[in-house]
């Protein structure tokens, strides 16, 4: 599977706007919280948060995360890898323009609290309750 096919498989599975659960670590304590997956652009999976939140401090200190998603058919996808905090203004503007919830919180892309981050490479595992073998790949 090519990198493009791999990233397309991930995006087809979770669809922009879907809720994924992101796990971070604070010292030795794991923390899991819901996040909206924003979109894929240039082979990167984009998310956003406030730079005042604990999650921002956690990914700044340790960028290794795992996110999980459960489909309506009870198929689970987990992706782990490193995230990168970005100041990409075009991405911020795209999120603000396309996401009413985010726009209601941050108002505009220039909000100094509004932060974006992405995952460019990840290890993916898709698991089935049917007993079918797991699928594993990277992007």
Short mmCIF file of N, CA, C and O in Angstrom, two decimals, residues 1 4 12 19 22 33 37 41 74-75 80 105 107 119 121 126 131-132 137:
data_model
loop_
_atom_site.label_atom_id
_atom_site.label_comp_id
_atom_site.label_asym_id
_atom_site.label_seq_id
_atom_site.Cartn_x
_atom_site.Cartn_y
_atom_site.Cartn_z
N UNK A 1 0.85 -1.17 0.00
CA UNK A 1 0.00 0.00 0.00
C UNK A 1 0.90 1.24 0.00
O UNK A 1 1.82 1.33 0.80
N UNK A 4 -0.02 7.34 0.07
CA UNK A 4 -1.28 7.99 -0.30
C UNK A 4 -2.46 7.06 -0.04
O UNK A 4 -3.49 7.48 0.52
N UNK A 12 -10.84 7.87 4.99
CA UNK A 12 -12.12 7.25 4.63
C UNK A 12 -12.77 6.62 5.86
O UNK A 12 -13.99 6.59 5.98
N UNK A 19 -15.46 12.33 15.71
CA UNK A 19 -14.78 12.36 17.01
C UNK A 19 -13.85 11.17 17.12
O UNK A 19 -14.24 10.03 16.88
N UNK A 22 -8.09 10.84 21.69
CA UNK A 22 -6.64 11.03 21.65
C UNK A 22 -6.06 10.77 23.03
O UNK A 22 -6.54 11.33 24.04
N UNK A 33 -8.94 11.96 25.70
CA UNK A 33 -10.02 12.92 25.54
C UNK A 33 -10.51 12.92 24.10
O UNK A 33 -9.77 12.58 23.18
N UNK A 37 -11.57 15.27 14.46
CA UNK A 37 -10.61 15.21 13.36
C UNK A 37 -11.04 16.27 12.36
O UNK A 37 -12.19 16.30 11.93
N UNK A 41 -4.61 17.11 4.89
CA UNK A 41 -4.07 18.03 3.88
C UNK A 41 -2.59 17.75 3.73
O UNK A 41 -1.87 17.69 4.73
N UNK A 74 -18.67 -1.09 14.61
CA UNK A 74 -17.82 -1.57 15.70
C UNK A 74 -16.47 -2.07 15.24
O UNK A 74 -15.91 -3.02 15.77
N UNK A 75 -15.95 -1.41 14.24
CA UNK A 75 -14.57 -1.65 13.80
C UNK A 75 -13.73 -0.54 14.44
O UNK A 75 -14.10 0.63 14.40
N UNK A 80 -0.98 5.44 16.08
CA UNK A 80 -0.05 6.09 16.99
C UNK A 80 1.12 6.66 16.22
O UNK A 80 1.49 6.17 15.16
N UNK A 105 -15.89 28.98 19.24
CA UNK A 105 -14.97 29.03 20.37
C UNK A 105 -13.88 30.08 20.16
O UNK A 105 -13.61 30.91 21.03
N UNK A 107 -13.45 32.18 17.29
CA UNK A 107 -13.90 33.34 16.49
C UNK A 107 -13.12 33.55 15.20
O UNK A 107 -13.70 33.70 14.15
N UNK A 119 -0.48 15.05 12.51
CA UNK A 119 0.28 13.81 12.50
C UNK A 119 0.58 13.52 11.03
O UNK A 119 -0.33 13.45 10.21
N UNK A 121 3.04 10.95 10.12
CA UNK A 121 3.40 9.53 10.01
C UNK A 121 2.77 8.80 11.19
O UNK A 121 2.79 9.31 12.31
N UNK A 126 -6.27 -1.66 12.46
CA UNK A 126 -7.72 -1.75 12.36
C UNK A 126 -8.12 -3.13 12.85
O UNK A 126 -7.61 -4.15 12.37
N UNK A 131 -13.72 -11.24 14.35
CA UNK A 131 -12.66 -12.24 14.38
C UNK A 131 -11.76 -12.19 13.17
O UNK A 131 -10.78 -12.93 13.09
N UNK A 132 -12.09 -11.35 12.19
CA UNK A 132 -11.21 -11.18 11.03
C UNK A 132 -9.85 -10.69 11.52
O UNK A 132 -9.76 -9.98 12.54
N UNK A 137 -0.80 -1.13 8.98
CA UNK A 137 -0.02 -0.44 7.96
C UNK A 137 0.48 0.87 8.54
O UNK A 137 0.10 1.25 9.66
#
